[in-house]
Coordinates of C-alpha atoms and ligand atoms in Angstrom, one line a residue:
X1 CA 16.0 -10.1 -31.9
X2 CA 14.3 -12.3 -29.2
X3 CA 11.3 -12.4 -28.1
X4 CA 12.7 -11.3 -24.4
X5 CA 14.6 -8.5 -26.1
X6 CA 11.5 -6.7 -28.3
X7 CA 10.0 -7.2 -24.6
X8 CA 12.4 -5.0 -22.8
X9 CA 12.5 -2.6 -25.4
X10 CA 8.6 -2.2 -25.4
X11 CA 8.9 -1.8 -21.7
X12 CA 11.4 1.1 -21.9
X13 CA 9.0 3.1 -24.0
X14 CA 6.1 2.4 -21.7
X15 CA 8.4 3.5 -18.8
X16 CA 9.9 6.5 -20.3
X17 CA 6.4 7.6 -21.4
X18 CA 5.1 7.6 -17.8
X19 CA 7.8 10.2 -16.7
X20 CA 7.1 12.4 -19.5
X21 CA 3.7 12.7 -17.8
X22 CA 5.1 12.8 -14.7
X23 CA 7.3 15.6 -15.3
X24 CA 4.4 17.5 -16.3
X25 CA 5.4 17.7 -20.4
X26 CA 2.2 16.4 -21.3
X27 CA 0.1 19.4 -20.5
X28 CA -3.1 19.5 -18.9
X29 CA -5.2 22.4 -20.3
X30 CA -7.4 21.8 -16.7
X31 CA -9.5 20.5 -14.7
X32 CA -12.2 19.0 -17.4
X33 CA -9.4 17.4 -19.5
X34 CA -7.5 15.9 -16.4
X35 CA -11.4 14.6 -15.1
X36 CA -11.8 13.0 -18.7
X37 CA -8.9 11.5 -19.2
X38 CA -9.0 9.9 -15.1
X39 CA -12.4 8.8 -15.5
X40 CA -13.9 6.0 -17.6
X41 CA -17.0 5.1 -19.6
X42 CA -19.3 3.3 -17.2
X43 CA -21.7 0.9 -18.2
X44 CA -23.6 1.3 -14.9
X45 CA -22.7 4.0 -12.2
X46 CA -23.7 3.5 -8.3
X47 CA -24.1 6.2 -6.2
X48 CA -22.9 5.6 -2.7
X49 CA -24.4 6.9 0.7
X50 CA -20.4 8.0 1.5
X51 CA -20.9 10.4 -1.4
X52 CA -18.8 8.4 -3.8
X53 CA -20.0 7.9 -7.0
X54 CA -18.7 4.3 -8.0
X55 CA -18.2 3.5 -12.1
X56 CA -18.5 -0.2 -13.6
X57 CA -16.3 0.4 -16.2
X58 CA -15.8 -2.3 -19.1
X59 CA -13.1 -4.1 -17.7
X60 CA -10.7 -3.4 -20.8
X61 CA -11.5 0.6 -20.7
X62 CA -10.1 1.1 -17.3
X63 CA -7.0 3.7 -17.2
X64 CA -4.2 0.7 -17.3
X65 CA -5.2 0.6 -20.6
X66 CA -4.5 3.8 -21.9
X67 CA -0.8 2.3 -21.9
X68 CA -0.8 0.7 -25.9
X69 CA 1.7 -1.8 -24.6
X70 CA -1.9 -3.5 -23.4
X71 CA -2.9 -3.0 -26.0
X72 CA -3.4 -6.6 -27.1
X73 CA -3.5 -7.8 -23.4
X74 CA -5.9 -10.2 -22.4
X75 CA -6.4 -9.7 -18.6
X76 CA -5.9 -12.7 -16.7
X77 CA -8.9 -13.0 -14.2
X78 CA -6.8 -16.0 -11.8
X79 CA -3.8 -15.9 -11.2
X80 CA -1.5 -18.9 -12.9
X81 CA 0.7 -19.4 -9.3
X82 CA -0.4 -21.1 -6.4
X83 CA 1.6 -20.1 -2.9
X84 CA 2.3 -22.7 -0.7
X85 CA 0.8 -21.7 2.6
X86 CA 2.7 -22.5 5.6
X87 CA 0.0 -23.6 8.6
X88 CA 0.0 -20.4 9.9
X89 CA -0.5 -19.2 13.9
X90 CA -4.0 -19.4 14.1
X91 CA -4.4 -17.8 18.2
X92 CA -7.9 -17.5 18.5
X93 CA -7.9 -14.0 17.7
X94 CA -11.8 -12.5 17.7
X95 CA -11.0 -10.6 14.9
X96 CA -13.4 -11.2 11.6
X97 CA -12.4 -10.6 8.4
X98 CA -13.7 -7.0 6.7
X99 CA -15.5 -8.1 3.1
X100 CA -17.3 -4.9 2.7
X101 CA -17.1 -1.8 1.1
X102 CA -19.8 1.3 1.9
X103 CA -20.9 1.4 -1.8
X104 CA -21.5 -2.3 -1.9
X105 CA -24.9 -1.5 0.0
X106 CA -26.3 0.1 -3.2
X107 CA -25.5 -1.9 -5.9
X108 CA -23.1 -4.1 -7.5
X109 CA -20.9 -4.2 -10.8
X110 CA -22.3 -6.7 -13.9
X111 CA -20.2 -9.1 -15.6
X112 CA -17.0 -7.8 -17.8
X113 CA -16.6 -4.6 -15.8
X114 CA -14.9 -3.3 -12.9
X115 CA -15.8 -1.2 -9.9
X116 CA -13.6 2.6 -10.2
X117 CA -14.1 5.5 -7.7
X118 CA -15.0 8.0 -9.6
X119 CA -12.4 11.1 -9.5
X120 CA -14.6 14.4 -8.9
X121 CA -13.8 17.5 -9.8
X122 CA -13.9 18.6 -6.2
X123 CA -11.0 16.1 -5.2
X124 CA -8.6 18.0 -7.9
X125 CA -9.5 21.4 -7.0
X126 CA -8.5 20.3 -3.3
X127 CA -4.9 19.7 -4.6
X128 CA -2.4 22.1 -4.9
X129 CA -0.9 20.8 -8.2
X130 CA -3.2 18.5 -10.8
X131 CA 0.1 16.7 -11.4
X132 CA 0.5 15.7 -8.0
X133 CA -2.6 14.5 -7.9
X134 CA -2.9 10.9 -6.7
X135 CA 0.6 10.9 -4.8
X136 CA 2.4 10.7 -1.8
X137 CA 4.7 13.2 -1.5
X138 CA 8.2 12.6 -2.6
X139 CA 10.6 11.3 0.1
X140 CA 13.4 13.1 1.0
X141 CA 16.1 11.1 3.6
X142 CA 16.5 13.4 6.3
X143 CA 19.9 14.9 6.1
X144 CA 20.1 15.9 10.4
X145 CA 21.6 13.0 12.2
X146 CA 18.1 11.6 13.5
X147 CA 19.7 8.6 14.7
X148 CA 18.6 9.3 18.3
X149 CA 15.2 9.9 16.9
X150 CA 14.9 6.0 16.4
X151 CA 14.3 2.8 18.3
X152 CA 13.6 -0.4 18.2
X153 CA 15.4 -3.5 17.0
X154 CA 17.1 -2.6 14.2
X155 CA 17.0 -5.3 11.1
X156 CA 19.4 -7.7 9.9
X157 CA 20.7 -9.6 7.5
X158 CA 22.0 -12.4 9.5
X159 CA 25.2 -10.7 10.3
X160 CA 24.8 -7.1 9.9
X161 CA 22.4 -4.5 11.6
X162 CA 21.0 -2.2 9.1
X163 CA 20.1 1.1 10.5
X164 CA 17.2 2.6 8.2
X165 CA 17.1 6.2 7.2
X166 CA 14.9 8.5 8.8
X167 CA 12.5 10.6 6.0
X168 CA 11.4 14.3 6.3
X169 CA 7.8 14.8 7.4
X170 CA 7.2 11.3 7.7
X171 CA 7.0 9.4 10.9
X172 CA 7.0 5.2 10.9
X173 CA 6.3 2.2 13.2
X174 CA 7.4 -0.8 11.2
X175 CA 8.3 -4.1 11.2
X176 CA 11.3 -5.0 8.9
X177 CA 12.5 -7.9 7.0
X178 CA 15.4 -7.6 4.9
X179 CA 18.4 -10.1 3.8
X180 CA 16.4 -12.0 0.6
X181 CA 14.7 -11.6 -2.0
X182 CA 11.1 -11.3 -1.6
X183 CA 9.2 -11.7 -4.1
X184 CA 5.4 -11.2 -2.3
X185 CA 4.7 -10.2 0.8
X186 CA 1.3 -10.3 2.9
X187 CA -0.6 -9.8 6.4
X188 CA -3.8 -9.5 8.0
X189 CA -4.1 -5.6 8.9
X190 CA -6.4 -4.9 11.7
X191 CA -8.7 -2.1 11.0
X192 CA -9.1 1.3 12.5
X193 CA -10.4 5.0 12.0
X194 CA -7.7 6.9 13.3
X195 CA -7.8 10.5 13.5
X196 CA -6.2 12.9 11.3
X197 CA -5.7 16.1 12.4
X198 CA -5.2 18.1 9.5
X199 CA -6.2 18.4 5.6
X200 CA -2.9 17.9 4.3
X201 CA -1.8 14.7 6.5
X202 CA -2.6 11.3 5.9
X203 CA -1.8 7.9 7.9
X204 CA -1.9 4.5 6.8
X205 CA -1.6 0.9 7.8
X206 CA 0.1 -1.0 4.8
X207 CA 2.7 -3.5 3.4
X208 CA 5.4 -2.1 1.3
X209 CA 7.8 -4.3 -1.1
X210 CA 10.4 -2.4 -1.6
X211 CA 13.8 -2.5 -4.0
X212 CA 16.3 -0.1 -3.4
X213 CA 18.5 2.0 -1.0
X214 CA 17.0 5.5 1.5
X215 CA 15.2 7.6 -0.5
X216 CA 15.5 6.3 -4.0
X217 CA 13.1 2.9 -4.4
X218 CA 10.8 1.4 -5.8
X219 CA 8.1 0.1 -3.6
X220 CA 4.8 -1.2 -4.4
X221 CA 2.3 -1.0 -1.1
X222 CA -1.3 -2.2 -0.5
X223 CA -3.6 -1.0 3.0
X224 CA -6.1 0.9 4.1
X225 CA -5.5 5.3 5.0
X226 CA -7.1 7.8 5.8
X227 CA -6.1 10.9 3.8
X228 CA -8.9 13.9 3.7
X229 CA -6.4 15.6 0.6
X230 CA -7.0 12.7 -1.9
X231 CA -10.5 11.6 -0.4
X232 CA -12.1 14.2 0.8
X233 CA -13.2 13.0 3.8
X234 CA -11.5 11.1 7.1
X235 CA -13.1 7.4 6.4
X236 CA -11.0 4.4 6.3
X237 CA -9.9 3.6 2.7
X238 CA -8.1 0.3 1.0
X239 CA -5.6 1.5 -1.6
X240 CA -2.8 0.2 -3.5
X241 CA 0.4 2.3 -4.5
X242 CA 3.3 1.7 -6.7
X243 CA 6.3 4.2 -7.4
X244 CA 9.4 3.3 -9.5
X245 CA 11.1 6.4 -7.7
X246 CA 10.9 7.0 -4.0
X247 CA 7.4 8.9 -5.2
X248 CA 9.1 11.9 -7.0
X249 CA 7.9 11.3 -10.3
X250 CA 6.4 7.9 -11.1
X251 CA 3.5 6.1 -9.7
X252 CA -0.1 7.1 -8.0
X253 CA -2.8 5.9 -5.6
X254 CA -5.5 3.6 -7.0
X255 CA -6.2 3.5 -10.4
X256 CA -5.7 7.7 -10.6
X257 CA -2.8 7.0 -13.2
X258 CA -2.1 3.8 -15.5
X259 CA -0.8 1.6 -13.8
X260 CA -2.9 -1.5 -11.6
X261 CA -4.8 -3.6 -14.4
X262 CA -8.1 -4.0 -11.8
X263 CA -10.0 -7.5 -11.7
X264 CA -11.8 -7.4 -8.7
X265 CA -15.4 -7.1 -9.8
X266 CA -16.5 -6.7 -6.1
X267 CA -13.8 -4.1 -4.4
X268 CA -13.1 -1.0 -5.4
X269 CA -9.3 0.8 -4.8
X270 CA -10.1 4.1 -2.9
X271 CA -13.4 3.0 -1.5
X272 CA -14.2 2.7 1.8
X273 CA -14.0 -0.2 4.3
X274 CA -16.0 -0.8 7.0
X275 CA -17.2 -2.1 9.6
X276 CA -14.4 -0.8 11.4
X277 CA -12.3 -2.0 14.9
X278 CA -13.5 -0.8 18.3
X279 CA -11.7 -0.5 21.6
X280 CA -11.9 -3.8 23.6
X281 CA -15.3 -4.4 21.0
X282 CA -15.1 -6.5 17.8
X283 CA -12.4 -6.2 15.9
X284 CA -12.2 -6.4 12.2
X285 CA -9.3 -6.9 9.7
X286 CA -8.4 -6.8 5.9
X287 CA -6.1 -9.9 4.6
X288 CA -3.6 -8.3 1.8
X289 CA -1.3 -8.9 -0.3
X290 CA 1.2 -8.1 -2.6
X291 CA 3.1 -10.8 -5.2
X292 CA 5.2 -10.5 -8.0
X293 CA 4.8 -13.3 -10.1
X294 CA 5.9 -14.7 -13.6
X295 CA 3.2 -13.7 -15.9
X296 CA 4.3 -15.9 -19.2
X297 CA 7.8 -17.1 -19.7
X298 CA 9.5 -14.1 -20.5
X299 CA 7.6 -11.2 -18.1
X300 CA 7.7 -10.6 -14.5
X301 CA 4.7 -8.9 -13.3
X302 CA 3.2 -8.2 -10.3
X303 CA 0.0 -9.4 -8.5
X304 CA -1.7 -7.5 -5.4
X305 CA -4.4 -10.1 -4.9
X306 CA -7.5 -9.6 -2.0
X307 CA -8.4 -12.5 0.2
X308 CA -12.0 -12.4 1.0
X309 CA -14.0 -15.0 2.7
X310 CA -16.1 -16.5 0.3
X311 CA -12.3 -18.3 -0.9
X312 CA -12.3 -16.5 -4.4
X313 CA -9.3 -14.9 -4.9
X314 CA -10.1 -11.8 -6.3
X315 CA -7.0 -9.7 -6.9
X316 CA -5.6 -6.8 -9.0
X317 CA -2.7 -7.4 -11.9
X318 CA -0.4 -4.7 -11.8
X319 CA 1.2 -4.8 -15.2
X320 CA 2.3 -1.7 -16.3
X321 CA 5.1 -1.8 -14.1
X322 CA 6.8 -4.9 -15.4
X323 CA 10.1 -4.0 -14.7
X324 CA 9.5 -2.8 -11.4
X325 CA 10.8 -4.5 -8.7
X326 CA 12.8 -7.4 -10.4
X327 CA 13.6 -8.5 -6.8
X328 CA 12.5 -7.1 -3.3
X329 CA 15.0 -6.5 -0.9
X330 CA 13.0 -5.0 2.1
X331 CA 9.5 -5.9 3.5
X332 CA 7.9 -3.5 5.6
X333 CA 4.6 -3.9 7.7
X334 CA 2.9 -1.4 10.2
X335 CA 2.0 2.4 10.1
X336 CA 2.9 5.7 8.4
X337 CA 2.4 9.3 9.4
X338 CA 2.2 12.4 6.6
X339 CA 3.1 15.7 8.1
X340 CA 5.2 18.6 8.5
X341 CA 4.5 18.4 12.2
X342 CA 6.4 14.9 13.1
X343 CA 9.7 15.1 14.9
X344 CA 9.5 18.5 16.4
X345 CA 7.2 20.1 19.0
X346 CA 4.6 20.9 18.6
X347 CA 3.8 16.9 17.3
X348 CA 1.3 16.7 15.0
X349 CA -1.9 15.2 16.5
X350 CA -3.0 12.9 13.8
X351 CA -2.7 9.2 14.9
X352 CA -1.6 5.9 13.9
X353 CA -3.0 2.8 14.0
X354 CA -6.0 2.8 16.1
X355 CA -4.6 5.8 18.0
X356 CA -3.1 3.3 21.2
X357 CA 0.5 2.6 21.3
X358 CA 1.5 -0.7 20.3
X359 CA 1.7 -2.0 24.1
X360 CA -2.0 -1.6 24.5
X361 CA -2.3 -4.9 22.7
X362 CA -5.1 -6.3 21.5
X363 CA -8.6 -4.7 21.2
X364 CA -6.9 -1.7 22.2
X365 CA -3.3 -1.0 19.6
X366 CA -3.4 -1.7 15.9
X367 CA -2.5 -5.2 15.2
X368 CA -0.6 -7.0 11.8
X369 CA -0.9 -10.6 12.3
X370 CA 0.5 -13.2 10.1
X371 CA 3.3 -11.1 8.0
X372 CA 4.7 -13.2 5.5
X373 CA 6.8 -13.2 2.7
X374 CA 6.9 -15.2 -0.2
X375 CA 10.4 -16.2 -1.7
X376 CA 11.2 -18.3 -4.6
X377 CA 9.8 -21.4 -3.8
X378 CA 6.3 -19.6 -3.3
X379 CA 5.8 -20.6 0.1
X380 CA 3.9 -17.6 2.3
X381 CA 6.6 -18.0 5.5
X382 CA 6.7 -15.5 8.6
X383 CA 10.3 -14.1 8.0
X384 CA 13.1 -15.4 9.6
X385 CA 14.9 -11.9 10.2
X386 CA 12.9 -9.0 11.3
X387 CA 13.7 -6.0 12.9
X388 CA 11.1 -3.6 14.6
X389 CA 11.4 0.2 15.2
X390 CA 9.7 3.7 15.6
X391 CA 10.9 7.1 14.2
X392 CA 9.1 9.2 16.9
X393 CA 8.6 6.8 20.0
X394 CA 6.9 8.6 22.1
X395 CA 4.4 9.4 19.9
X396 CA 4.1 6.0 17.8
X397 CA 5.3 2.6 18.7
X398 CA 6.4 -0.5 17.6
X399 CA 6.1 -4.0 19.1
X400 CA 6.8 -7.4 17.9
X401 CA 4.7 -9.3 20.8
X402 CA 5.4 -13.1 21.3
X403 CA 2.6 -14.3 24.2
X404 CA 4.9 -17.6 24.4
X405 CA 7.3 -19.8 22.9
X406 CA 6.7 -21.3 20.1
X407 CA 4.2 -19.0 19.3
X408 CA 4.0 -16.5 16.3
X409 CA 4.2 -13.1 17.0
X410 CA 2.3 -10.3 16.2
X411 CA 3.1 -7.0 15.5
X412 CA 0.9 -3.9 17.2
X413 CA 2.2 -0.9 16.2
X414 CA 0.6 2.9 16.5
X415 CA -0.1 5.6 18.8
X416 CA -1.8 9.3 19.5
X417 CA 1.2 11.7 18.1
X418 CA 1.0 14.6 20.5
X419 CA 0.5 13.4 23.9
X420 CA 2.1 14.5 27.2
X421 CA 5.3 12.6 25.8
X422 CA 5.8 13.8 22.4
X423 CA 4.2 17.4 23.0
Ligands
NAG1 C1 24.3 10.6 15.5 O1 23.7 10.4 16.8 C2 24.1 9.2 17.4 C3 23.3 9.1 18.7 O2 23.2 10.3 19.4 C4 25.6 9.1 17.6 O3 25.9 7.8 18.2 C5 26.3 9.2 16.2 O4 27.7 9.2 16.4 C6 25.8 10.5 15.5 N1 26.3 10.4 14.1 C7 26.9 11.5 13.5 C8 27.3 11.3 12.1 O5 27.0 12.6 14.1
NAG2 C1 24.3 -7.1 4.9 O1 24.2 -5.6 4.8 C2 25.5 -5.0 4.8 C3 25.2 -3.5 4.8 O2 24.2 -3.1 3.9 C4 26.2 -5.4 3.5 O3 27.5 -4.8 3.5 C5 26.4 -7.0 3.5 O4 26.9 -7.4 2.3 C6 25.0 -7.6 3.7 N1 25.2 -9.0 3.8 C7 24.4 -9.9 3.2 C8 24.7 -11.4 3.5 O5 23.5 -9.6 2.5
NAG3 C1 24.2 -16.5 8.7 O1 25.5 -16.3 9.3 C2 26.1 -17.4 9.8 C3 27.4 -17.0 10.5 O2 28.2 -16.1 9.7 C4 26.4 -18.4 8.7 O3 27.0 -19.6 9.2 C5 25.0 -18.8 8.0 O4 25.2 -19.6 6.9 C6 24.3 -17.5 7.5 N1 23.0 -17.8 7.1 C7 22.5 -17.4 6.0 C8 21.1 -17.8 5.6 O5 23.1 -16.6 5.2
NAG4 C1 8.4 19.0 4.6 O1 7.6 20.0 5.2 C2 8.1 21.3 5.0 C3 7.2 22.3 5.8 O2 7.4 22.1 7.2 C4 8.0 21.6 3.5 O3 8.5 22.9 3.3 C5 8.9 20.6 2.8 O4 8.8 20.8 1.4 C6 8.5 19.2 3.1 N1 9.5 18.3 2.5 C7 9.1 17.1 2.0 C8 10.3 16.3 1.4 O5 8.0 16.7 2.0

């Protein structure tokens, strides 16, 4: 047997084992067991004025290794690519770069470990199901013909439109690229506190790689939400997601399941961001990404690296899902809403974005400048097809906005949900 063989086979096991959990067959006796086995060691613990308690956690205790196909792993701290940077649009945008997290301002992690958010027992309880804790929903394609629902410009690949499906309870403002293979895609992501209107909603602002048709894909995502249920409050969050299966069974937020091997000793998944964007004042963005890269000769795995502006790459390896996403066939950027109250009156009123519709512009809508992808000869490129569109738009909006020719350009997206439009 070769090497690349004893690989695969290793990888089934680690996959198969995560749906076990997943489909609930590894029991949880409660809440104490679930908080121990979420929750590592620390070797220093920093209490935040947010209310979050934030773990340095030996670097090699964190949850990915619970998985004993890491057993052995020895965690790459750089990563062994380079990306060939295109000379990007730089319009002189007055928007700085967001380097700071709220815990960050009382203390910091020492060498050899990592930065977790500590799970408390107060974020389970607010959950309805402890095995659901940590995900999105599942995603269900709407079955209704919602094609009227939908505008915008719908993607292509070269030749063919490609009408996307509209999902159940979830409303979108995207920007699409599809026709390649991607193999990393990233963006700066303007940042905003929009409002969410109730408990069990969430919105976010994100990049999604995704493989795989409607409602059965697997999509790894990186951005910043606000979502009370998982939180526990309404502040502006970074987080990282990856699901193998349109988020039915596989896959969580963060580091709340194995799954993203953390490096970054100065960022923490979950935590908050701040400062953040004002109307027509400073504005503030997060540059993200998310890469899938050759790991050794005979892995793929993936790398969802943060830019910050001292130039270190810091960045998270995202291991466990070798086997996830061998290619990318769609890149999305731009806003998502969670609710049971999107297309149908009465609209929910949480908000996306900054809570302006995309035609408000800048210092006013949401903004994704910069939206590249990353094919196989590892250049960062803005993509040569995209498409733009909204589920619900006259509550959210989309809008790919050129200022001239020869320009780049940039994508606003967002709005208020209910509004004299969308009642
Ligand atoms: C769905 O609605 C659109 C627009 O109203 C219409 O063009 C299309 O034929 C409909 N499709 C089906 C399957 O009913
Ligand atoms: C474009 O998409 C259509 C519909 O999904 C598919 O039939 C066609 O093969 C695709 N073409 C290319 C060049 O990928
Ligand atoms: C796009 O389609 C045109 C016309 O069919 C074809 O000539 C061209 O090679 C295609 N480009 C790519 C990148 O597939
Ligand atoms: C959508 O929301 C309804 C409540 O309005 C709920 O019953 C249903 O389970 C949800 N479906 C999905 C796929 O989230």
């Amino acid at each position: 047997m070769t090497k690349l063989n004893i690989f695969r086979l290793v990888l089934i096991m680690v996959l198969s084992y995560l749906s076990d959990r997943a489909n609930g067959r590894v029991n949880f006796k409660g809440v104490d067991e679930k908080l121990k086995q979420l929750n590592k060691p620390a070797v220093k613990t920093i209490q935040s004025e947010d209310g979050d308690i934030i773990d340095c956690v030996d670097i090699y205790k964190q949850p990915a290794f619970d998985h004993s196909v890491l057993k052995n792993h020895v965690i790459q701290m750089k990563p062994n690519f380079k990306l060939k940077e295109e000379k990007l649009d730089t319009t002189s945008f007055s928007s700085k770069l967001v380097v700071s997290q709220t815990w960050q301002k009382s203390g910091s992690c020492p060498d050899g470990t990592v930065p977790i958010r500590r799970i408390q027992r107060k974020d389970l309880l607010r959950v309805k199901s402890i095995g659901r804790f940590g995900r999105k929903p599942q995603e269900i394609v709407s079955k209704s013909n919602t094609t009227n629902l939908k505008k915008g410009l719908y993607p292509s690949n070269n030749t063919t439109d490609v009408a996307l499906p509209t999902i159940v309870n979830r409303s979108a403002a995207n920007l699409v690229t599809l026709g390649y293979n991607y193999i990393g895609a990233k963006a700066e992501i303007n940042v905003w506190n929009p409002n969410v209107a109730a408990d069990d909603e969430f919105t976010t602002a994100q990049i999604w790689l995704k493989a795989g048709p409607g409602d059965n894909f697997e999509s790894l995502e990186t951005g910043w939400t606000v979502n009370p249920q998982l939180y526990g409050d309404r502040r502006t969050r970074l987080f990282a997601y990856w699901t193998k299966d349109s988020y039915k069974s596989t896959g969580c937020f963060d580091l709340t399941c194995s799954g993203f091997v953390h490096t970054n000793p100065d960022v923490a998944l979950g935590a908050a961001i701040e400062p953040v964007s004002s109307e027509f004042g400073q504005q503030y963005h997060v540059t993200l990404g998310v890469y899938m890269v050759t790991l050794t000769s005979m892995a793929l795995s993936h790398f969802s690296k943060i830019q910050t502006d001292n130039a270190i790459n810091h960045y998270y390896e995202q291991m466990n899902m070798i086997g996830l996403l061998k290619r990318s066939t769609l890149v999305e950027w731009g806003g998502q809403v969670y609710s049971t109250n999107v297309k149908k009156t009465p609209h929910t009123k949480t908000a996306m974005g900054s809570g302006q519709f995309a035609s408000g512009l800048f210092g006013n809508a949401c903004f994704i400048q910069n939206p590249n992808i990353v094919d196989y000869s590892l250049s960062l490129k803005y993509p040569e097809w995209v498409g733009t569109w909204a589920d619900d738009y006259y509550c959210y909006t989309a809008y790919n906005y050129q200022k001239s020719y020869g320009t780049l350009p940039i994508f606003y997206f967002g709005g208020p949900g209910q509004n004299p439009n969308c009642p």
